[in-house]
mmCIF file of C-alpha atoms in Angstrom:
data_model
loop_
_atom_site.group_PDB
_atom_site.id
_atom_site.type_symbol
_atom_site.label_atom_id
_atom_site.label_comp_id
_atom_site.label_asym_id
_atom_site.label_seq_id
_atom_site.Cartn_x
_atom_site.Cartn_y
_atom_site.Cartn_z
ATOM 1 C CA MET C 249 -0.944 -21.876 12.736
ATOM 2 C CA ARG C 250 -3.168 -18.774 13.111
ATOM 3 C CA LYS C 251 -2.703 -18.197 9.403
ATOM 4 C CA GLN C 252 -3.711 -21.688 8.595
ATOM 5 C CA PHE C 253 -6.806 -21.583 10.875
ATOM 6 C CA GLY C 254 -7.724 -18.085 8.791
ATOM 7 C CA VAL C 255 -7.675 -19.643 5.492
ATOM 8 C CA LEU C 256 -10.009 -22.817 7.055
ATOM 9 C CA LEU C 257 -12.334 -20.241 8.344
ATOM 10 C CA ALA C 258 -12.597 -18.316 5.195
ATOM 11 C CA ALA C 259 -12.849 -21.295 3.017
ATOM 12 C CA LEU C 260 -16.077 -22.150 5.349
ATOM 13 C CA PHE C 261 -17.339 -18.872 4.921
ATOM 14 C CA TYR C 262 -16.920 -19.209 1.204
ATOM 15 C CA TYR C 263 -18.295 -22.686 0.269
ATOM 16 C CA THR C 264 -21.415 -22.493 2.901
ATOM 17 C CA GLY C 265 -22.286 -19.234 0.611
ATOM 18 C CA LEU C 266 -21.852 -16.857 3.900
ATOM 19 C CA ILE C 267 -19.467 -14.774 1.480
ATOM 20 C CA GLY C 268 -21.981 -14.669 -1.272
ATOM 21 C CA LEU C 269 -24.738 -13.470 1.162
ATOM 22 C CA ALA C 270 -22.425 -10.750 2.749
ATOM 23 C CA ARG C 271 -21.666 -9.497 -1.061
ATOM 24 C CA TRP C 272 -25.394 -9.464 -1.682
ATOM 25 C CA LEU C 273 -26.203 -7.318 1.508
ATOM 26 C CA GLN C 274 -23.316 -5.059 0.490
ATOM 27 C CA GLN C 275 -25.183 -4.131 -2.932
ATOM 28 C CA ARG C 276 -28.325 -3.595 -0.952
ATOM 29 C CA SER C 277 -27.025 -1.327 1.284
ATOM 30 C CA GLY C 278 -26.030 1.850 -1.405
ATOM 31 C CA PRO C 279 -22.877 2.639 -2.996
ATOM 32 C CA ARG C 280 -19.771 1.269 -1.550
ATOM 33 C CA LEU C 281 -16.185 1.614 -2.659
ATOM 34 C CA ILE C 282 -13.365 -0.974 -1.165
ATOM 35 C CA ILE C 283 -10.010 0.158 -1.912
ATOM 36 C CA LEU C 284 -7.246 -2.614 -1.657
ATOM 37 C CA ASN C 285 -4.013 -1.805 -0.707
ATOM 38 C CA TYR C 286 -1.270 -4.092 -1.799
ATOM 39 C CA HIS C 287 2.423 -3.163 -1.838
ATOM 40 C CA HIS C 288 4.438 -6.042 -3.453
ATOM 41 C CA ALA C 289 3.344 -7.749 -6.456
ATOM 42 C CA SER C 290 5.180 -11.029 -6.781
ATOM 43 C CA GLY C 291 3.309 -13.012 -4.194
ATOM 44 C CA GLU C 292 1.830 -16.188 -5.720
ATOM 45 C CA ASP C 293 -2.009 -15.439 -4.918
ATOM 46 C CA LEU C 294 -2.393 -12.231 -6.667
ATOM 47 C CA ARG C 295 -3.841 -13.568 -10.019
ATOM 48 C CA ARG C 296 -6.666 -15.365 -8.135
ATOM 49 C CA HIS C 297 -7.054 -12.494 -6.026
ATOM 50 C CA LEU C 298 -7.865 -10.482 -9.421
ATOM 51 C CA LEU C 299 -9.902 -13.494 -10.908
ATOM 52 C CA TYR C 300 -12.228 -13.308 -7.855
ATOM 53 C CA LEU C 301 -12.651 -9.471 -7.884
ATOM 54 C CA ARG C 302 -13.390 -9.341 -11.517
ATOM 55 C CA ARG C 303 -15.888 -12.101 -11.363
ATOM 56 C CA HIS C 304 -17.670 -10.304 -8.199
ATOM 57 C CA TYR C 305 -16.801 -6.499 -8.126
ATOM 58 C CA ARG C 306 -16.811 -3.793 -10.552
ATOM 59 C CA VAL C 307 -13.043 -2.903 -10.794
ATOM 60 C CA LEU C 308 -12.190 0.436 -11.671
ATOM 61 C CA HIS C 309 -9.192 2.959 -11.534
ATOM 62 C CA LEU C 310 -9.194 4.681 -8.135
ATOM 63 C CA ASP C 311 -10.137 8.460 -9.577
ATOM 64 C CA GLU C 312 -13.043 6.917 -11.600
ATOM 65 C CA ALA C 313 -14.272 4.926 -8.653
ATOM 66 C CA LEU C 314 -14.536 7.970 -6.505
ATOM 67 C CA THR C 315 -15.688 10.253 -9.181
ATOM 68 C CA GLU C 316 -18.874 7.401 -8.948
ATOM 69 C CA LEU C 317 -18.804 7.025 -5.528
ATOM 70 C CA TYR C 318 -19.294 10.837 -4.900
ATOM 71 C CA ALA C 319 -22.013 11.299 -7.311
ATOM 72 C CA PRO C 320 -25.498 12.426 -7.062
ATOM 73 C CA ALA C 321 -27.429 9.645 -5.578
ATOM 74 C CA GLU C 322 -30.076 9.465 -8.262
ATOM 75 C CA ARG C 323 -27.325 8.023 -10.495
ATOM 76 C CA TRP C 324 -26.688 5.103 -8.555
ATOM 77 C CA ALA C 325 -30.528 4.632 -8.194
ATOM 78 C CA THR C 326 -30.684 4.315 -11.888
ATOM 79 C CA LYS C 327 -27.492 1.894 -12.630
ATOM 80 C CA ARG C 328 -28.226 -1.533 -13.195
ATOM 81 C CA ASP C 329 -24.972 -3.074 -12.117
ATOM 82 C CA LYS C 330 -25.294 -2.475 -8.299
ATOM 83 C CA ARG C 331 -21.918 -4.633 -7.503
ATOM 84 C CA ALA C 332 -19.811 -2.889 -4.952
ATOM 85 C CA LEU C 333 -17.153 -1.028 -6.595
ATOM 86 C CA VAL C 334 -13.218 -1.856 -5.844
ATOM 87 C CA ALA C 335 -9.967 0.029 -6.666
ATOM 88 C CA LEU C 336 -6.675 -2.013 -6.434
ATOM 89 C CA THR C 337 -3.883 0.172 -5.448
ATOM 90 C CA PHE C 338 0.076 -0.492 -5.005
ATOM 91 C CA ASP C 339 1.908 1.728 -2.901
ATOM 92 C CA ASP C 340 5.412 2.883 -3.268
ATOM 93 C CA GLY C 341 5.718 1.650 -6.926
ATOM 94 C CA TYR C 342 8.147 -1.239 -6.320
ATOM 95 C CA HIS C 343 9.698 -2.958 -9.090
ATOM 96 C CA ASP C 344 7.623 -5.780 -9.166
ATOM 97 C CA ASN C 345 4.458 -3.855 -9.946
ATOM 98 C CA TYR C 346 6.153 -3.610 -13.506
ATOM 99 C CA THR C 347 6.970 -6.991 -14.045
ATOM 100 C CA HIS C 348 4.150 -8.889 -11.718
ATOM 101 C CA ALA C 349 1.271 -6.336 -11.308
ATOM 102 C CA PHE C 350 1.138 -4.640 -14.907
ATOM 103 C CA SER C 351 1.588 -8.211 -16.504
ATOM 104 C CA LEU C 352 -1.513 -9.215 -15.033
ATOM 105 C CA ALA C 353 -3.614 -5.955 -15.509
ATOM 106 C CA ARG C 354 -2.872 -6.394 -19.296
ATOM 107 C CA GLU C 355 -3.752 -10.210 -19.398
ATOM 108 C CA LEU C 356 -6.950 -9.773 -17.080
ATOM 109 C CA ARG C 357 -7.848 -6.415 -18.488
ATOM 110 C CA MET C 358 -8.201 -4.863 -14.963
ATOM 111 C CA PRO C 359 -7.347 -1.418 -14.235
ATOM 112 C CA ILE C 360 -4.796 -0.871 -11.179
ATOM 113 C CA THR C 361 -3.467 2.174 -9.578
ATOM 114 C CA ILE C 362 0.204 2.750 -8.288
ATOM 115 C CA PHE C 363 1.076 5.592 -5.833
ATOM 116 C CA LEU C 364 4.362 6.786 -6.744
ATOM 117 C CA ILE C 365 7.165 8.652 -4.815
ATOM 118 C CA PRO C 366 9.169 10.754 -7.526
ATOM 119 C CA GLY C 367 12.256 11.193 -5.095
ATOM 120 C CA TYR C 368 12.988 7.541 -5.197
ATOM 121 C CA VAL C 369 11.997 7.043 -8.899
ATOM 122 C CA GLU C 370 14.890 9.768 -9.618
ATOM 123 C CA SER C 371 17.595 8.067 -7.648
ATOM 124 C CA GLY C 372 16.835 4.370 -7.725
ATOM 125 C CA ASP C 373 17.568 3.928 -4.284
ATOM 126 C CA TYR C 374 15.990 1.312 -1.757
ATOM 127 C CA PHE C 375 13.073 2.416 0.096
ATOM 128 C CA TRP C 376 14.375 3.693 3.576
ATOM 129 C CA TRP C 377 11.802 1.532 5.582
ATOM 130 C CA GLY C 378 13.597 -1.648 4.466
ATOM 131 C CA GLU C 379 17.091 -0.796 4.903
ATOM 132 C CA GLY C 380 17.456 -1.494 8.365
ATOM 133 C CA ARG C 381 16.854 -5.211 7.714
ATOM 134 C CA ARG C 382 18.978 -4.804 4.490
ATOM 135 C CA LEU C 383 21.711 -3.415 5.644
ATOM 136 C CA VAL C 384 22.296 -5.448 8.476
ATOM 137 C CA GLN C 385 21.828 -8.613 6.276
ATOM 138 C CA ARG C 386 24.414 -7.064 3.843
ATOM 139 C CA ALA C 387 27.012 -5.593 6.744
ATOM 140 C CA GLY C 388 30.756 -6.173 5.780
ATOM 141 C CA VAL C 389 31.492 -5.893 9.539
ATOM 142 C CA ALA C 390 31.110 -8.163 12.435
ATOM 143 C CA VAL C 391 30.962 -5.453 15.211
ATOM 144 C CA VAL C 392 29.728 -2.181 15.039
ATOM 145 C CA THR C 393 29.109 0.507 17.360
ATOM 146 C CA LEU C 394 26.174 3.062 17.096
ATOM 147 C CA GLU C 395 24.891 5.882 19.235
ATOM 148 C CA GLY C 396 27.114 4.510 21.849
ATOM 149 C CA ARG C 397 25.817 1.053 21.718
ATOM 150 C CA THR C 398 28.096 -1.836 20.399
ATOM 151 C CA TYR C 399 26.362 -4.835 18.144
ATOM 152 C CA ARG C 400 27.997 -8.308 17.372
ATOM 153 C CA LEU C 401 26.505 -9.267 14.107
ATOM 154 C CA ASP C 402 27.336 -12.794 14.433
ATOM 155 C CA ALA C 403 24.176 -12.768 16.815
ATOM 156 C CA LEU C 404 20.742 -13.104 15.252
ATOM 157 C CA GLU C 405 19.502 -11.195 18.467
ATOM 158 C CA GLU C 406 21.905 -8.737 17.788
ATOM 159 C CA LYS C 407 21.563 -8.213 14.199
ATOM 160 C CA ALA C 408 17.428 -8.015 15.096
ATOM 161 C CA ARG C 409 18.020 -5.341 17.669
ATOM 162 C CA LEU C 410 20.164 -3.120 15.421
ATOM 163 C CA SER C 411 17.850 -3.252 12.536
ATOM 164 C CA GLN C 412 14.970 -2.005 14.713
ATOM 165 C CA THR C 413 17.219 0.923 16.169
ATOM 166 C CA ILE C 414 17.794 1.919 12.808
ATOM 167 C CA ASP C 415 14.411 1.697 11.740
ATOM 168 C CA ALA C 416 12.968 3.789 14.568
ATOM 169 C CA ARG C 417 15.520 6.174 13.906
ATOM 170 C CA LEU C 418 14.686 6.768 10.246
ATOM 171 C CA ARG C 419 10.982 6.269 11.080
ATOM 172 C CA HIS C 420 10.937 9.270 13.344
ATOM 173 C CA ALA C 421 13.221 11.635 11.392
ATOM 174 C CA SER C 422 12.158 15.225 11.723
ATOM 175 C CA SER C 423 13.510 15.947 8.149
ATOM 176 C CA ILE C 424 14.636 14.249 4.783
ATOM 177 C CA VAL C 425 18.186 15.358 5.485
ATOM 178 C CA GLU C 426 18.362 14.226 8.706
ATOM 179 C CA ARG C 427 17.192 10.760 7.738
ATOM 180 C CA GLU C 428 19.568 10.595 4.646
ATOM 181 C CA ALA C 429 22.276 11.691 6.866
ATOM 182 C CA PHE C 430 21.801 8.916 9.183
ATOM 183 C CA LEU C 431 21.368 6.330 6.249
ATOM 184 C CA ALA C 432 24.775 7.488 4.577
ATOM 185 C CA GLN C 433 26.269 7.200 8.265
ATOM 186 C CA VAL C 434 25.039 3.629 8.828
ATOM 187 C CA ARG C 435 25.935 2.603 5.215
ATOM 188 C CA GLU C 436 29.456 3.339 6.168
ATOM 189 C CA LEU C 437 29.781 2.086 9.497
ATOM 190 C CA LEU C 438 28.455 -1.301 8.013
ATOM 191 C CA ALA C 439 30.679 -1.386 5.088
ATOM 192 C CA VAL C 440 27.586 -2.775 2.798
ATOM 193 C CA PRO C 441 28.838 -3.808 -0.753
ATOM 194 C CA GLY C 442 27.428 -1.627 -3.410
ATOM 195 C CA ASN C 443 26.282 -4.581 -5.909
ATOM 196 C CA VAL C 444 22.569 -5.488 -6.173
ATOM 197 C CA THR C 445 21.495 -9.454 -5.410
ATOM 198 C CA VAL C 446 18.978 -10.877 -7.280
ATOM 199 C CA GLU C 447 16.833 -11.150 -3.993
ATOM 200 C CA GLU C 448 17.191 -7.385 -3.644
ATOM 201 C CA GLU C 449 16.089 -6.400 -7.360
ATOM 202 C CA LYS C 450 12.321 -6.452 -6.505
ATOM 203 C CA ASP C 451 12.986 -4.109 -3.579
ATOM 204 C CA ARG C 452 13.902 -1.086 -5.859
ATOM 205 C CA PRO C 453 11.639 1.124 -7.384
ATOM 206 C CA MET C 454 10.375 1.297 -11.104
ATOM 207 C CA SER C 455 12.039 3.821 -13.541
ATOM 208 C CA TRP C 456 10.150 6.410 -15.296
ATOM 209 C CA ALA C 457 10.185 4.541 -18.684
ATOM 210 C CA GLU C 458 8.310 1.832 -16.948
ATOM 211 C CA ILE C 459 5.940 4.153 -15.563
ATOM 212 C CA GLN C 460 5.147 5.757 -18.882
ATOM 213 C CA LYS C 461 5.134 2.337 -20.329
ATOM 214 C CA MET C 462 2.528 1.000 -17.864
ATOM 215 C CA GLN C 463 0.644 4.304 -18.452
ATOM 216 C CA GLU C 464 0.278 3.829 -21.858
ATOM 217 C CA SER C 465 -1.120 0.652 -21.699
ATOM 218 C CA GLY C 466 -4.425 2.216 -20.423
ATOM 219 C CA TRP C 467 -4.415 -0.242 -17.395
ATOM 220 C CA VAL C 468 -2.580 1.834 -15.046
ATOM 221 C CA SER C 469 -3.145 5.345 -13.240
ATOM 222 C CA TYR C 470 -1.154 6.979 -10.725
ATOM 223 C CA GLY C 471 -1.608 8.721 -7.637
ATOM 224 C CA ALA C 472 0.973 10.407 -5.350
ATOM 225 C CA HIS C 473 2.976 9.270 -2.284
ATOM 226 C CA THR C 474 4.914 12.217 -1.245
ATOM 227 C CA MET C 475 8.344 13.531 -3.078
ATOM 228 C CA HIS C 476 10.440 11.303 -0.592
ATOM 229 C CA HIS C 477 8.077 9.325 1.717
ATOM 230 C CA PRO C 478 8.466 10.773 5.205
ATOM 231 C CA ILE C 479 5.821 10.235 7.928
ATOM 232 C CA LEU C 480 4.447 13.487 7.357
ATOM 233 C CA ALA C 481 3.343 14.261 10.841
ATOM 234 C CA TYR C 482 6.783 13.853 12.103
ATOM 235 C CA LEU C 483 8.157 16.667 10.073
ATOM 236 C CA SER C 484 9.199 19.745 12.277
ATOM 237 C CA ASP C 485 9.357 22.223 9.294
ATOM 238 C CA PRO C 486 5.771 23.137 7.940
ATOM 239 C CA ALA C 487 7.593 24.092 4.723
ATOM 240 C CA ASP C 488 8.775 20.289 4.043
ATOM 241 C CA LEU C 489 5.348 19.166 4.986
ATOM 242 C CA HIS C 490 3.904 21.492 1.952
ATOM 243 C CA TYR C 491 6.713 20.545 -0.276
ATOM 244 C CA GLU C 492 6.548 17.072 0.005
ATOM 245 C CA VAL C 493 2.861 17.245 -1.195
ATOM 246 C CA SER C 494 2.665 19.841 -3.562
ATOM 247 C CA GLU C 495 5.928 19.239 -5.206
ATOM 248 C CA CYS C 496 5.224 15.320 -5.601
ATOM 249 C CA ARG C 497 1.835 16.296 -7.451
ATOM 250 C CA LYS C 498 3.738 18.989 -9.955
ATOM 251 C CA VAL C 499 6.683 16.349 -10.648
ATOM 252 C CA LEU C 500 3.780 13.715 -11.390
ATOM 253 C CA GLU C 501 1.846 15.940 -13.501
ATOM 254 C CA GLN C 502 5.054 17.034 -15.736
ATOM 255 C CA ARG C 503 5.988 13.346 -16.419
ATOM 256 C CA LEU C 504 2.992 11.896 -16.880
ATOM 257 C CA ALA C 505 1.276 14.929 -18.663
ATOM 258 C CA CYS C 506 -2.339 14.113 -16.473
ATOM 259 C CA PRO C 507 -3.980 15.413 -13.645
ATOM 260 C CA VAL C 508 -3.071 13.299 -10.303
ATOM 261 C CA ARG C 509 -5.847 13.892 -8.007
ATOM 262 C CA SER C 510 -5.256 11.670 -4.974
ATOM 263 C CA LEU C 511 -2.469 11.073 -2.573
ATOM 264 C CA ALA C 512 -1.811 8.005 -0.017
ATOM 265 C CA TYR C 513 -0.282 9.418 3.260
ATOM 266 C CA PRO C 514 3.075 7.769 3.871
ATOM 267 C CA VAL C 515 2.157 4.642 6.730
ATOM 268 C CA GLY C 516 -1.246 6.333 6.830
ATOM 269 C CA ARG C 517 -2.440 5.432 10.399
ATOM 270 C CA ALA C 518 -4.049 8.319 12.462
ATOM 271 C CA GLU C 519 -0.871 9.158 14.460
ATOM 272 C CA HIS C 520 0.909 9.747 11.003
ATOM 273 C CA ILE C 521 -1.470 12.127 9.614
ATOM 274 C CA GLY C 522 -3.197 15.180 11.930
ATOM 275 C CA GLU C 523 -5.363 18.067 10.961
ATOM 276 C CA GLU C 524 -2.257 19.938 9.439
ATOM 277 C CA VAL C 525 -0.939 17.120 7.089
ATOM 278 C CA VAL C 526 -4.863 16.940 5.885
ATOM 279 C CA GLN C 527 -4.654 21.140 5.282
ATOM 280 C CA ALA C 528 -1.639 20.463 3.179
ATOM 281 C CA VAL C 529 -2.843 18.182 1.324
ATOM 282 C CA LYS C 530 -6.133 20.212 0.156
ATOM 283 C CA ASP C 531 -3.712 23.099 -0.332
ATOM 284 C CA ALA C 532 -1.794 21.463 -2.707
ATOM 285 C CA GLY C 533 -5.166 20.996 -4.660
ATOM 286 C CA TYR C 534 -5.706 16.916 -4.379
ATOM 287 C CA ALA C 535 -9.267 15.978 -4.747
ATOM 288 C CA TRP C 536 -9.010 12.574 -2.364
ATOM 289 C CA ALA C 537 -6.442 11.261 0.081
ATOM 290 C CA VAL C 538 -6.118 7.698 1.252
ATOM 291 C CA THR C 539 -5.095 5.974 4.577
ATOM 292 C CA THR C 540 -4.527 2.929 6.151
ATOM 293 C CA TYR C 541 -7.601 2.937 8.192
ATOM 294 C CA LYS C 542 -9.445 -0.313 7.559
ATOM 295 C CA GLY C 543 -12.806 -0.373 6.381
ATOM 296 C CA SER C 544 -14.851 0.379 3.346
ATOM 297 C CA ASN C 545 -15.989 3.853 1.923
ATOM 298 C CA THR C 546 -19.747 5.358 1.118
ATOM 299 C CA PRO C 547 -20.591 8.723 -0.493
ATOM 300 C CA ALA C 548 -20.551 9.917 3.378
ATOM 301 C CA SER C 549 -16.667 9.030 3.881
ATOM 302 C CA ASP C 550 -14.161 11.888 4.190
ATOM 303 C CA PRO C 551 -12.795 12.152 0.837
ATOM 304 C CA TYR C 552 -9.241 13.207 2.780
ATOM 305 C CA LEU C 553 -9.518 10.210 5.054
ATOM 306 C CA LEU C 554 -10.449 7.313 2.831
ATOM 307 C CA LYS C 555 -10.476 3.681 4.165
ATOM 308 C CA ARG C 556 -8.589 1.031 2.480
ATOM 309 C CA MET C 557 -8.129 -2.938 3.297
ATOM 310 C CA LEU C 558 -4.513 -3.904 3.694
ATOM 311 C CA SER C 559 -3.866 -6.948 1.142
ATOM 312 C CA ASP C 560 -0.889 -8.998 0.397
ATOM 313 C CA SER C 561 -0.165 -10.972 -2.759
ATOM 314 C CA SER C 562 0.920 -13.928 -1.104
ATOM 315 C CA ARG C 563 -2.579 -13.969 1.027
ATOM 316 C CA ASN C 564 -4.701 -16.904 0.244
ATOM 317 C CA TRP C 565 -7.708 -15.569 -2.155
ATOM 318 C CA LEU C 566 -10.121 -17.064 0.128
ATOM 319 C CA VAL C 567 -9.163 -14.694 3.242
ATOM 320 C CA MET C 568 -9.142 -11.647 0.739
ATOM 321 C CA ALA C 569 -12.763 -12.836 -0.370
ATOM 322 C CA ALA C 570 -13.961 -13.109 3.269
ATOM 323 C CA GLU C 571 -12.285 -9.714 4.218
ATOM 324 C CA THR C 572 -13.689 -7.518 0.955
ATOM 325 C CA SER C 573 -17.158 -9.070 1.698
ATOM 326 C CA GLY C 574 -17.265 -7.672 5.259
ATOM 327 C CA ILE C 575 -18.058 -11.099 6.761
ATOM 328 C CA TRP C 576 -14.406 -11.333 8.440
ATOM 329 C CA ASP C 577 -14.960 -8.084 10.376
ATOM 330 C CA LEU C 578 -18.472 -9.029 11.455
ATOM 331 C CA LEU C 579 -17.458 -12.490 12.400
ATOM 332 C CA ALA C 580 -14.222 -11.167 14.117
ATOM 333 C CA PRO C 581 -15.642 -11.838 17.872
ATOM 334 C CA LEU C 582 -16.028 -15.666 16.808
ATOM 335 C CA TRP C 583 -12.611 -16.608 15.686
ATOM 336 C CA LYS C 584 -11.078 -14.188 18.436
ATOM 337 C CA ALA C 585 -12.847 -16.251 21.180
ATOM 338 C CA VAL C 586 -11.695 -19.380 19.487
ATOM 339 C CA ILE C 587 -7.702 -18.314 19.094
ATOM 340 C CA GLY C 588 -7.434 -15.686 21.544
ATOM 341 C CA LYS C 589 -8.268 -11.938 22.031
ATOM 342 C CA GLY C 590 -6.205 -9.572 19.897
ATOM 343 C CA GLU C 591 -4.938 -12.505 17.609
ATOM 344 C CA ASP C 592 -4.583 -12.224 13.751
ATOM 345 C CA VAL C 593 -5.612 -15.134 11.738
ATOM 346 C CA ALA C 594 -5.050 -13.163 8.268
#
């Protein structure tokens, strides 16, 4: 219901011209970069997102957009096209980035940037943050005892509770070794079969061959997303932190034969980063790093704490248009008053 209300609000903003007015005000406010943050690419509305963005913004590869954003102010003053910049970023490297996002990028001639996790590209394993749900769903046993608690998997509430328990342990792991050991234990306890279902295929990472094919097209560029996607602030050993950010850049540059200048922090909220993490990213030689802090960026933005707008390929394009224009947050108090404080209609 909330999402339907959000679409109605966004349609009202769009067809009354409020979104167009907000875009005009963006242009008047000086250089601005909107970095959209996607993950999966197989949602039914991604094509509409791209068509809208191509019409109303200047869409560039992330590194190209950041180079322009931080260029001297006089270069902006002489530009004839003062539309806000947009960079389309996809985190993690899901297989549907190849089957769907790449296809659209070529067809519509729009650049995209994908943040890769080399450890997963090499192994082909499922990403850890989906394993709580997937392993419980595919369990070959009806009852399991994990860490002193027994779960009956014929009850939906028990299955959900077990999924949450697994996810919490994986999320707060203090090392990759700890995380992988726990995953192996859970797979064995749940007797999960090794075959891959059709539904699961889109949740696998892309291969190096697919990554290189996309790079050769010129429409896909890449950034780093650490070697194994730990939550960096939770790592107990500083050596692990430095390895995850520096080795990722090294491997990607060797594989892609081009500089890798940007990194996306895993999960990317304030509690997942911290000063030590930012310093490690600087030490590894990155020029920029993106978070999941919500908002857009100006030349005054910290290049190692760049903001992004979380998007979804299944989200209605009108909602995406309202968010990128800035009017969504501007009028947030209005719709929160209507549907209840703290509710999200997007």
